[in-house]
Amino acid sequence: MNAVGGLAVWLNRALRSRDGRCGGRGTMRPGNCLRAVTIACLAVLHWPAAGAQGADPGDIPDTFAVATDAFDYSKREVMIPMRDGVRLHTVIVIPKGAHDCPILLDRTPYDAKKATARADSGHVAAVLIPTYAELAAAGYIVAIQDVRGKHGSEGVYVMNRPLSGPLNPTSTDHSTDAYDTIDWLAKNVAESNGRIGTIGTSYDGFTALMSLVNPHPALKAVVPINPMVDGWRGDDWFHNGAFREQMADYIYRQTASKSSQLPWWSNRYDDYENFMHSSAERFGATQGLDQLPFWRRLIDHPAYDEFWKAQAVDRILAERGVSVATLLVHSLWDQEDIYGAPAVYRALRDGAGGAPVHLVLGPWYHTQSNGNGAALGPIRFDGDTSYWFRRNVLLPFLDAQLKTNAPRREIAPVTAFETGTNEWRRYDRWPISCSKGCGAGSRALYLRAGFRLSFDPPAAAETGFDEYVSDPAKPVTYRIPPIRPLRAADSTWREWLLDDQRFASSRPDVLAYSTDTLTEPVRISGQPVAHLVASTSGTDSDWVVKLIDVYPDEVPTQPELGGYQLALSMDILRGRYRDDPSHPMPVSSGKATPYLLTLPNVNHVFLPGHRIMIQIQSSWFPLYDRNPQTYVGNIFRAAPSDYVKATQRVYRSLRQPSFVELPVAPMP
């Protein structure tokens, strides 16, 4: 029965009622009844067509078209087919009025839809990160794609999916997916000029690098920013064999679900307490990480075996060469991937493949080149260094490779920010020489008695060593506790490399050596190399070396920097890998043993009034797992009884010198 028919029946019953009440029962008076009948009749007259059929349509239409006439961009979501039939979700952001525009492709595991909707706005500047918003304003189409198996894309996700081959039995990988995506974009985006570049930061920097393997003919430029390159040598998972245990948070979020929505859980506020367990494997079991295939692969491959070598992107590209112009972007204080970009540059700088390869070294933490670079922790700069890079290096580089008839601007082979003087420098190579012929050499900075540092070697009569006790039950932290989880709302993880190191230098299990106050500037450009002669009472040991700029006791213009110990370059070496990272060996207990540790890149001037400091320690927790200091076959499976105190000695005589080789360059 429709609404009109129902109303007729109701009226008939009301009119036939013996007691004159509306509907035959109740207490409604005749006047009220008449008003009700009138209202009901009016409702029927205005009832929508759907109501006449007995269905209530509600207030939400089946479809709604967002009014976008005032937007300065349009957005398309497409599913791009790969060669194996899997479709990858891709969001394409096109500036309004675009014509004959190049395309920049970012392939990400971090949700393309979220990356293209940073704000609900009709302005592309609010929708994309600053780097991409500025490029869109300069006439670039931006395409962001979910990698296979993540978020809106079909298929199976594999962390840092290796190239098709022994480690990947399928016919697809990031290089083939990039190729197929570029092919589709070149043929199906009418607003483009058919020239495409790949770009991305961190994991996305890794996928950008992988597009260089068997590149599509339409690929004309590649910009990997802070890329993951070698997870064992010095990027996310290990540093020289020491396991970056605190990255468990990332592994959990990234691989426990397709949408990365499962929250990392912890019963403790301080990660120091959360990670105090007997071994990484046992910790993983308590967190449920043992269910994750990638975590299990880490546990099964603690040494630099073929599993890691075959995935190292710098090795892959060195073997194949690069035929597409590439701009590698590195952050000098990158807390996650401080190894990657310079390693790829070293592998390619001599022109393997014939394409130009440029390097940028900026005063940034991981990903900061995409945002505001006016300050780095407590260090302030004269202007936004990130914007300077994007305007003066990134945009001219891309324009030259991707735009039709774009004006050419010279891009230096290496553009590096020099901290201390806080100036951008142009070099023809890194780190061998400068564009104006300033040859970079090296000077040994020796550990001396009395915790001094000197460019003069120890005297013949100077003997001895300095020692401390390393206790796994009380490891040296990498920052002042409480240590919050990496991605907690109040985490300051991204700037931990800028932390004042005074908290460590005052500990009895940290050796701190310092020069006298400098009377002349000391300029270093390149990688410092630590040469230690050391012994341990255990049979395995970690060695952490830090190169630090100690500020004057008073800094009137910025009082909080008085006496500040600013870390410039720090890293860790797991002793068992001292001779061969592929074949670990026990350390001879009590024997003075040479260790060599190459530290991350530096481009810095120690100013007069400052001092140079070296710190040495044997734990860096909970960033890195604790070394039990007893040699075991797989350190991830060490038993509680394996964790023992050890007496560590660092030698500093003429016969057994310990020193840091600084890449010293003359002042310009």
C-alpha positions in Angstrom: 0.0 0.0 0.0 1.4 3.4 -1.0 1.3 6.6 1.2 -1.8 8.0 -0.4 -3.7 4.7 0.0 -2.7 4.5 3.7 -3.9 8.0 4.4 -7.3 7.2 2.8 -7.8 4.2 5.0 -6.9 6.2 8.1 -9.3 9.0 7.2 -12.1 6.5 6.6 -11.6 5.0 10.0 -11.6 8.4 11.6 -14.8 9.6 9.9 -16.6 6.3 10.8 -15.6 6.4 14.5 -18.5 6.1 16.8 -16.9 8.1 19.6 -15.8 10.8 17.2 -12.2 10.3 18.1 -9.5 10.3 15.5 -8.7 6.7 14.3 -11.4 5.2 16.4 -9.5 5.2 19.7 -7.4 7.6 21.8 -8.4 10.9 23.2 -7.7 13.4 20.4 -10.3 16.1 20.2 -12.1 16.8 16.9 -10.3 20.1 16.4 -6.9 18.4 16.9 -7.9 15.5 14.7 -8.8 17.9 11.9 -5.4 19.6 12.2 -3.6 16.2 12.1 -5.6 15.3 8.9 -4.6 18.6 7.3 -0.9 18.1 8.1 -1.0 14.5 6.8 -2.6 15.6 3.5 0.0 18.3 3.0 2.8 15.8 3.7 1.4 13.5 1.0 1.2 16.3 -1.5 4.9 17.0 -1.0 6.2 13.4 -0.6 9.1 12.5 -3.0 8.6 10.0 -5.7 10.7 7.4 -3.8 8.3 7.8 -0.8 5.4 7.1 -3.1 7.0 3.7 -3.6 7.5 3.0 0.0 11.3 3.6 0.3 12.8 6.4 2.4 15.7 8.0 0.4 17.2 9.9 3.3 19.2 13.1 3.0 22.4 11.6 1.4 22.4 11.3 -2.4 23.6 8.2 -4.2 26.3 10.3 -5.8 27.8 13.7 -4.9 30.0 15.8 -7.2 32.5 18.0 -5.3 32.5 21.5 -6.6 36.0 21.9 -7.8 35.8 24.9 -10.1 37.8 27.0 -7.6 40.5 24.3 -7.2 43.9 25.0 -8.8 44.4 21.3 -9.5 42.5 18.2 -10.4 43.0 14.7 -9.0 42.6 11.3 -10.6 42.7 7.9 -9.0 43.6 5.0 -11.3 44.5 1.4 -11.1 47.5 0.8 -13.3 48.0 -2.8 -14.6 51.4 -4.4 -14.3 52.7 -7.1 -16.6 51.5 -9.9 -14.2 48.0 -8.5 -14.0 48.3 -6.9 -10.6 46.9 -3.4 -10.5 48.6 -0.6 -8.5 46.6 2.3 -7.0 47.9 5.6 -8.3 46.8 9.2 -7.5 47.6 11.8 -10.2 47.6 15.4 -9.2 47.4 17.7 -12.2 47.8 21.5 -12.0 44.8 23.4 -13.5 45.4 24.2 -17.2 48.3 21.8 -17.5 49.6 21.2 -21.0 52.8 19.6 -22.2 53.9 19.0 -18.6 56.4 16.5 -17.3 55.4 13.9 -14.7 57.1 13.1 -11.4 56.4 9.6 -10.1 56.7 8.7 -6.4 56.2 5.0 -5.5 55.5 4.6 -1.8 54.5 2.1 0.9 53.1 5.0 3.0 49.6 5.5 1.4 49.2 7.5 -1.8 45.8 8.7 -0.9 47.0 10.2 2.3 50.1 11.7 0.6 47.8 13.6 -1.8 45.3 14.8 0.8 47.4 16.5 3.5 44.6 19.0 3.9 41.1 19.5 2.6 41.8 22.3 0.3 41.4 23.5 -3.2 45.0 24.7 -3.3 47.7 22.2 -4.3 50.1 23.9 -1.9 48.1 22.5 1.0 47.4 19.1 -0.5 51.1 18.0 -1.2 54.3 18.2 0.8 56.2 21.4 0.1 58.6 19.8 -2.4 55.8 18.5 -4.6 53.6 21.5 -4.1 56.4 23.8 -5.4 57.0 21.5 -8.4 53.3 21.4 -9.2 53.3 25.2 -9.1 56.2 25.1 -11.5 54.2 23.0 -14.0 54.8 19.4 -13.0 52.2 16.7 -12.7 52.7 14.6 -9.6 51.8 10.9 -9.5 52.0 9.0 -6.2 51.6 5.2 -6.3 51.1 2.6 -3.6 53.7 -0.1 -4.1 52.3 -3.6 -4.7 50.6 -5.1 -1.6 50.2 -1.8 0.3 47.1 0.3 0.9 45.1 0.6 -2.4 47.3 -1.6 -4.5 46.8 -5.3 -5.3 49.5 -8.0 -5.0 51.9 -9.1 -2.2 54.1 -6.7 -0.3 57.7 -7.6 0.4 60.0 -5.2 2.4 62.6 -3.8 0.0 61.5 -6.3 -2.6 64.8 -7.6 -4.2 65.2 -7.8 -8.0 63.8 -10.8 -9.7 66.3 -13.6 -9.2 67.7 -15.8 -6.4 66.0 -13.7 -3.7 62.8 -13.1 -5.6 61.4 -16.0 -7.6 58.7 -13.9 -9.3 59.0 -12.1 -12.6 58.2 -8.7 -11.0 60.1 -6.3 -8.8 60.3 -2.5 -8.2 62.2 -2.0 -11.4 59.5 -3.8 -13.5 56.7 -2.0 -11.7 58.3 1.3 -12.2 58.8 0.5 -15.9 55.1 -0.6 -16.4 53.8 2.5 -14.5 55.9 4.9 -16.5 54.8 3.3 -19.7 51.1 3.7 -18.7 51.6 7.3 -17.6 53.4 8.3 -20.8 50.5 6.9 -22.9 47.5 7.8 -20.8 48.0 11.3 -19.2 47.1 13.6 -22.0 48.4 16.7 -20.2 52.0 15.4 -20.1 54.9 15.8 -22.5 55.8 12.2 -22.2 58.9 12.9 -20.1 58.9 11.4 -16.7 61.1 11.5 -13.6 61.0 9.4 -10.4 61.5 11.0 -7.0 61.0 9.9 -3.4 62.4 10.0 0.1 63.6 7.2 2.3 61.8 4.0 1.2 60.5 6.0 -1.8 64.1 7.0 -2.5 64.9 3.3 -2.7 62.1 2.7 -5.2 63.3 5.7 -7.2 66.8 4.1 -7.4 65.2 0.9 -8.5 63.7 2.7 -11.5 67.3 3.1 -12.8 67.6 -0.7 -13.3 66.5 -1.3 -16.9 64.9 2.1 -17.2 61.9 3.0 -19.4 62.9 5.2 -22.4 60.5 7.9 -21.1 62.4 8.1 -17.8 64.7 11.2 -18.0 65.5 12.1 -14.4 65.8 10.4 -11.0 65.9 12.1 -7.6 66.5 9.7 -4.6 66.3 11.6 -1.3 67.7 9.9 1.8 67.3 6.5 0.1 67.5 3.1 1.7 70.5 1.5 0.0 72.3 -1.1 2.1 70.4 -2.2 5.2 73.4 -4.0 6.8 76.2 -1.5 6.1 74.6 1.6 7.5 70.9 2.2 6.7 67.8 1.1 8.6 68.4 -2.4 9.9 72.1 -2.6 10.9 75.2 -0.4 11.1 78.4 -2.4 10.6 76.7 -5.5 12.0 75.1 -3.9 15.1 71.4 -4.4 14.9 69.2 -1.3 15.0 66.7 -2.9 17.3 64.5 0.2 17.8 63.5 -0.1 14.2 61.3 -3.0 15.3 58.5 -0.4 15.6 58.8 0.4 11.9 58.9 -3.2 10.9 55.8 -4.0 12.9 53.8 -1.1 11.5 54.9 -1.7 8.0 54.4 -5.4 7.7 51.8 -6.5 10.2 49.0 -5.2 8.0 48.4 -4.0 4.5 47.1 -0.6 5.7 49.9 -0.1 8.3 47.2 0.6 10.9 48.1 -1.8 13.7 49.6 0.3 16.5 52.9 -0.6 18.1 52.2 -1.4 21.7 54.3 -1.1 24.8 53.7 -1.5 28.5 56.4 1.0 29.3 56.8 4.7 28.8 60.6 4.4 28.4 61.9 2.3 25.6 65.1 1.7 27.6 63.0 -0.6 29.9 61.0 -2.0 26.9 64.2 -3.3 25.2 66.0 -4.6 28.2 65.7 -8.3 27.4 68.1 -11.1 26.8 68.1 -11.1 23.0 66.5 -9.6 20.0 64.8 -12.9 19.1 63.2 -13.2 22.6 62.1 -9.5 22.4 60.5 -10.1 19.0 58.5 -13.1 20.4 57.1 -11.0 23.2 55.9 -8.4 20.7 54.5 -10.8 18.1 57.3 -10.0 15.7 58.1 -13.6 15.1 54.9 -13.8 13.0 56.5 -11.4 10.5 58.5 -12.9 7.7 60.8 -9.9 7.3 61.7 -10.0 11.1 62.5 -13.7 10.8 64.8 -13.0 7.8 66.7 -10.4 9.9 67.1 -12.9 12.7 68.4 -15.5 10.3 70.9 -13.2 8.6 73.0 -11.3 11.2 76.2 -11.3 9.0 76.8 -9.6 5.7 76.0 -12.7 3.6 74.6 -13.0 0.1 71.2 -12.1 1.3 72.4 -8.6 2.0 75.0 -8.2 -0.7 72.6 -9.1 -3.5 70.2 -6.4 -2.3 72.7 -3.6 -1.8 71.5 -1.0 -4.4 74.9 0.7 -4.7 76.4 -2.7 -5.7 73.6 -3.3 -8.2 74.0 0.1 -9.8 77.8 0.0 -9.9 77.5 -3.3 -11.8 74.9 -2.1 -14.3 75.7 1.6 -14.6 73.2 4.5 -14.9 71.9 5.9 -18.1 69.5 8.5 -16.6 70.5 11.8 -15.0 70.4 11.4 -11.3 70.4 13.8 -8.4 71.2 12.1 -5.0 70.1 14.1 -1.9 71.8 13.4 1.4 71.1 14.7 4.9 74.3 15.1 7.0 72.3 14.3 10.2 70.1 11.6 8.8 69.0 9.5 11.7 67.7 6.6 9.5 69.6 6.3 6.2 72.9 8.1 6.6 74.7 5.6 4.5 72.7 5.4 1.3 73.1 8.4 -1.0 76.8 8.9 -0.6 77.4 5.2 -1.1 75.5 5.3 -4.4 77.5 8.4 -5.4 80.8 6.6 -4.7 79.6 3.7 -6.8 78.7 6.0 -9.8 80.8 9.1 -9.6 83.3 7.9 -12.2 80.5 7.8 -14.8 79.5 4.2 -15.1 76.7 4.3 -17.7 77.5 7.7 -19.0 74.7 9.7 -17.3 75.5 12.7 -15.0 75.2 11.9 -11.3 75.0 14.8 -8.9 75.2 14.8 -5.1 73.7 17.3 -2.6 74.7 17.2 1.1 72.4 19.4 3.3 72.3 20.3 7.0 69.2 18.2 7.6 67.7 15.3 9.4 66.0 12.5 7.5 63.4 14.0 5.1 64.0 17.6 6.2 64.9 18.7 2.7 61.1 18.4 1.9 60.2 20.9 4.7 61.6 23.8 6.6 65.4 23.9 6.8 65.9 27.2 8.8 67.2 25.3 11.8 68.6 21.9 12.7 67.9 21.1 16.4 69.5 24.0 18.3 71.5 25.2 15.3 70.0 28.2 13.4 70.8 29.1 9.8 70.4 32.4 7.9 67.4 31.4 5.9 65.6 28.2 4.9 68.3 25.8 3.6 65.7 23.3 2.4 63.9 25.9 0.3 67.3 27.1 -1.1 68.1 23.6 -2.3 64.7 23.1 -3.9 64.8 26.5 -5.7 68.5 26.5 -6.7 69.3 22.8 -7.3 66.3 20.5 -7.5 64.1 22.6 -9.8 66.8 23.6 -12.2 68.0 20.0 -12.4 64.5 18.7 -13.2 63.7 21.5 -15.6 66.8 20.7 -17.6 66.0 17.0 -17.9 62.2 17.1 -18.2 60.9 20.3 -19.6 60.8 21.2 -23.3 63.1 24.1 -24.2 63.8 24.9 -20.5 66.7 27.4 -19.9 69.8 25.6 -18.8 71.4 26.4 -15.4 74.7 24.9 -14.3 74.3 22.4 -11.5 77.5 21.5 -9.7 78.5 17.9 -9.5 78.4 18.3 -5.7 76.5 20.9 -3.8 77.3 20.7 0.0 76.3 22.9 2.9 79.3 23.6 5.2 78.2 23.9 8.8 80.3 26.1 11.1 80.6 28.8 8.4 77.0 28.0 7.3 77.7 28.4 3.6 76.8 26.4 0.5 79.8 25.1 -1.4 80.2 23.7 -4.9 82.6 20.9 -5.5 83.6 18.9 -8.6 83.8 15.7 -6.6 83.1 14.3 -3.2 85.2 14.0 -1.1 88.4 14.1 -3.2 88.7 17.7 -4.3 86.9 21.0 -4.7 85.9 22.8 -7.9 88.6 25.5 -7.4 91.4 23.0 -6.9 91.5 22.9 -3.1 92.9 19.4 -2.5 91.5 17.6 0.5 94.0 15.6 2.5 93.9 14.0 5.9 95.4 14.5 9.3 95.6 12.1 12.2 94.1 13.4 15.4 95.7 11.2 18.2 94.4 10.1 21.5 96.9 11.2 24.1 97.4 10.8 27.9 95.2 12.9 30.1 92.3 12.5 27.7 93.8 15.0 25.3 93.6 15.1 21.5 96.5 16.3 19.4 97.6 16.4 15.8 101.0 15.4 17.2 101.6 11.7 17.7 102.5 10.3 21.1 106.0 10.8 22.3 108.3 7.8 22.3 108.2 7.5 26.1 104.4 7.9 26.2 102.8 4.5 26.9 99.6 3.2 28.3 95.9 2.9 27.8 92.6 4.1 29.1 90.0 1.7 30.3 86.4 1.3 31.4 83.9 -1.4 32.3 81.1 -2.1 29.8 78.1 -3.7 31.6 75.2 -5.0 29.4 73.0 -4.6 32.5 73.6 -0.8 32.4 74.3 0.1 28.8 75.1 3.6 27.6 72.0 5.1 26.1 72.0 6.9 22.7 70.1 9.8 24.3 68.9 11.0 27.7 66.2 8.8 29.2 63.3 8.5 29.2 63.5 7.4 25.6 60.2 7.5 23.8 59.2 5.1 21.0 60.2 6.4 17.6 56.8 7.3 16.4 55.2 8.3 19.7 53.3 11.6 19.5 55.9 13.3 21.7 58.9 11.7 20.1 61.9 13.8 19.0 63.5 10.9 17.2 64.2 12.9 14.0 66.7 15.2 15.8 68.5 12.8 18.2 71.7 13.1 16.3 71.8 16.7 17.4 71.5 15.9 21.1 74.0 17.5 23.4 76.5 14.7 24.2 77.5 16.0 27.6 75.2 13.4 29.1 77.5 10.6 27.8 80.9 12.3 28.3 80.3 12.4 32.1 79.7 8.6 32.3 82.5 6.3 33.7 82.0 3.9 30.8 82.6 6.5 28.1 86.1 7.8 27.2 86.1 11.5 26.2 89.2 13.1 24.6 89.5 16.8 23.7 91.8 19.2 22.0 92.9 22.5 23.5 90.8 25.5 22.5 91.3 26.1 18.8 93.0 29.3 17.7 92.5 28.7 14.0 89.7 27.1 12.1 89.9 23.4 11.1 87.9 22.5 8.0 86.9 18.9 7.3 85.1 17.6 4.2 84.6 13.9 3.8 84.5 10.8 6.0 86.5 10.6 9.2 88.0 7.2 9.8 88.6 5.9 13.4 91.7 3.7 13.9 91.5 2.1 17.3 93.8 -0.3 19.0 91.7 -1.8 21.8 91.2 -4.9 23.9 88.3 -6.5 25.7 88.2 -9.1 28.5 85.3 -10.6 26.7 85.2 -12.5 23.3 83.1 -9.9 21.4 82.6 -6.2 21.7 81.0 -3.2 20.2 82.9 0.1 19.6 81.1 3.4 19.2 83.2 6.4 18.1 81.8 10.0 18.0 83.4 13.1 16.5 82.1 16.2 18.3 82.3 20.0 18.1 82.5 21.5 21.6 81.2 25.0 21.7 82.8 27.8 23.9 81.6 27.9 27.5 79.6 31.0 26.7 77.7 31.8 23.5 76.2 35.3 24.2 74.0 35.3 21.1 72.5 31.9 22.0 73.2 31.1 25.7 71.8 27.5 25.5 74.8 26.6 23.3 77.3 27.4 25.9 79.6 24.3 26.2 77.3 22.4 23.8 78.7 19.1 22.5 77.4 18.9 19.0 77.9 15.5 17.4 79.1 15.7 13.8 79.7 12.1 12.9 79.0 8.9 14.9 78.8 5.2 14.2 79.2 1.8 15.7 81.2 -1.4 14.8 80.4 -4.9 16.0 83.8 -6.4 16.9 83.2 -9.8 15.4 83.1 -8.3 12.0 86.3 -6.3 12.3 88.1 -8.4 9.6 85.3 -9.7 7.4 81.7 -8.7 7.7 80.7 -11.9 6.0 82.5 -14.2 8.4 82.3 -13.2 12.1 85.0 -14.3 14.4 85.5 -14.1 18.2 87.7 -11.4 19.6 90.9 -12.7 21.3 90.3 -11.9 25.0 92.8 -9.4 26.5 94.6 -8.9 23.2 95.2 -5.5 21.7 93.4 -5.6 18.4 93.2 -3.0 15.6 89.7 -1.8 14.6 88.9 0.5 11.7 85.6 2.3 11.6 84.6 4.7 8.7 82.3 7.4 10.1 79.5 9.2 8.2 80.2 12.2 5.9 81.0 15.6 7.4 81.3 19.1 5.8 82.2 21.3 8.8 84.5 24.0 10.1 85.6 23.9 13.7 85.8 27.6 14.5 88.3 29.3 16.8 87.2 29.2 20.4 85.7 25.7 19.9 87.3 22.3 20.7 87.3 19.0 19.0 86.2 16.0 21.0 86.3 12.2 20.5 84.1 9.9 22.6 84.5 6.1 22.7 82.0 3.6 24.3 80.8 0.0 23.9 77.0 0.3 23.9 74.5 2.6 22.3 71.2 1.4 23.6 68.3 0.9 22.8 69.0 2.1 19.3 71.3 -0.9 18.9 70.9 -4.2 20.6 73.3 -5.0 23.4 76.4 -7.1 22.6 76.5 -9.9 25.2 80.3 -9.5 25.1 80.5 -13.3 24.9 80.9 -14.6 21.4 77.9 -16.7 20.3 77.1 -18.0 16.8 73.9 -15.9 16.3 73.9 -12.9 18.5 70.1 -12.6 18.2 69.8 -15.8 20.1 72.2 -15.1 23.0 71.1 -16.6 26.3 70.9 -14.5 29.5 74.1 -16.1 30.8 76.0 -14.9 27.8 75.7 -11.2 28.9 78.7 -10.4 30.9 80.7 -7.3 32.0 83.9 -6.6 30.1 86.9 -4.4 30.8 87.6 -2.4 27.7 91.0 -0.8 27.0 91.9 1.8 24.3 95.6 2.1 23.7 97.4 5.4 22.9 101.1 4.8 22.6 103.5 5.5 19.8 103.7 1.8 19.1 99.9 1.2 19.5 98.3 4.5 18.5 94.6 5.2 18.4 93.6 8.1 16.2 90.9 9.5 14.0 91.9 10.4 10.5 90.2 13.7 9.6 89.6 14.7 6.0 91.1 18.1 6.4 90.8 20.7 3.6 92.2 24.2 3.4 89.9 27.1 4.1 88.5 28.7 0.8 
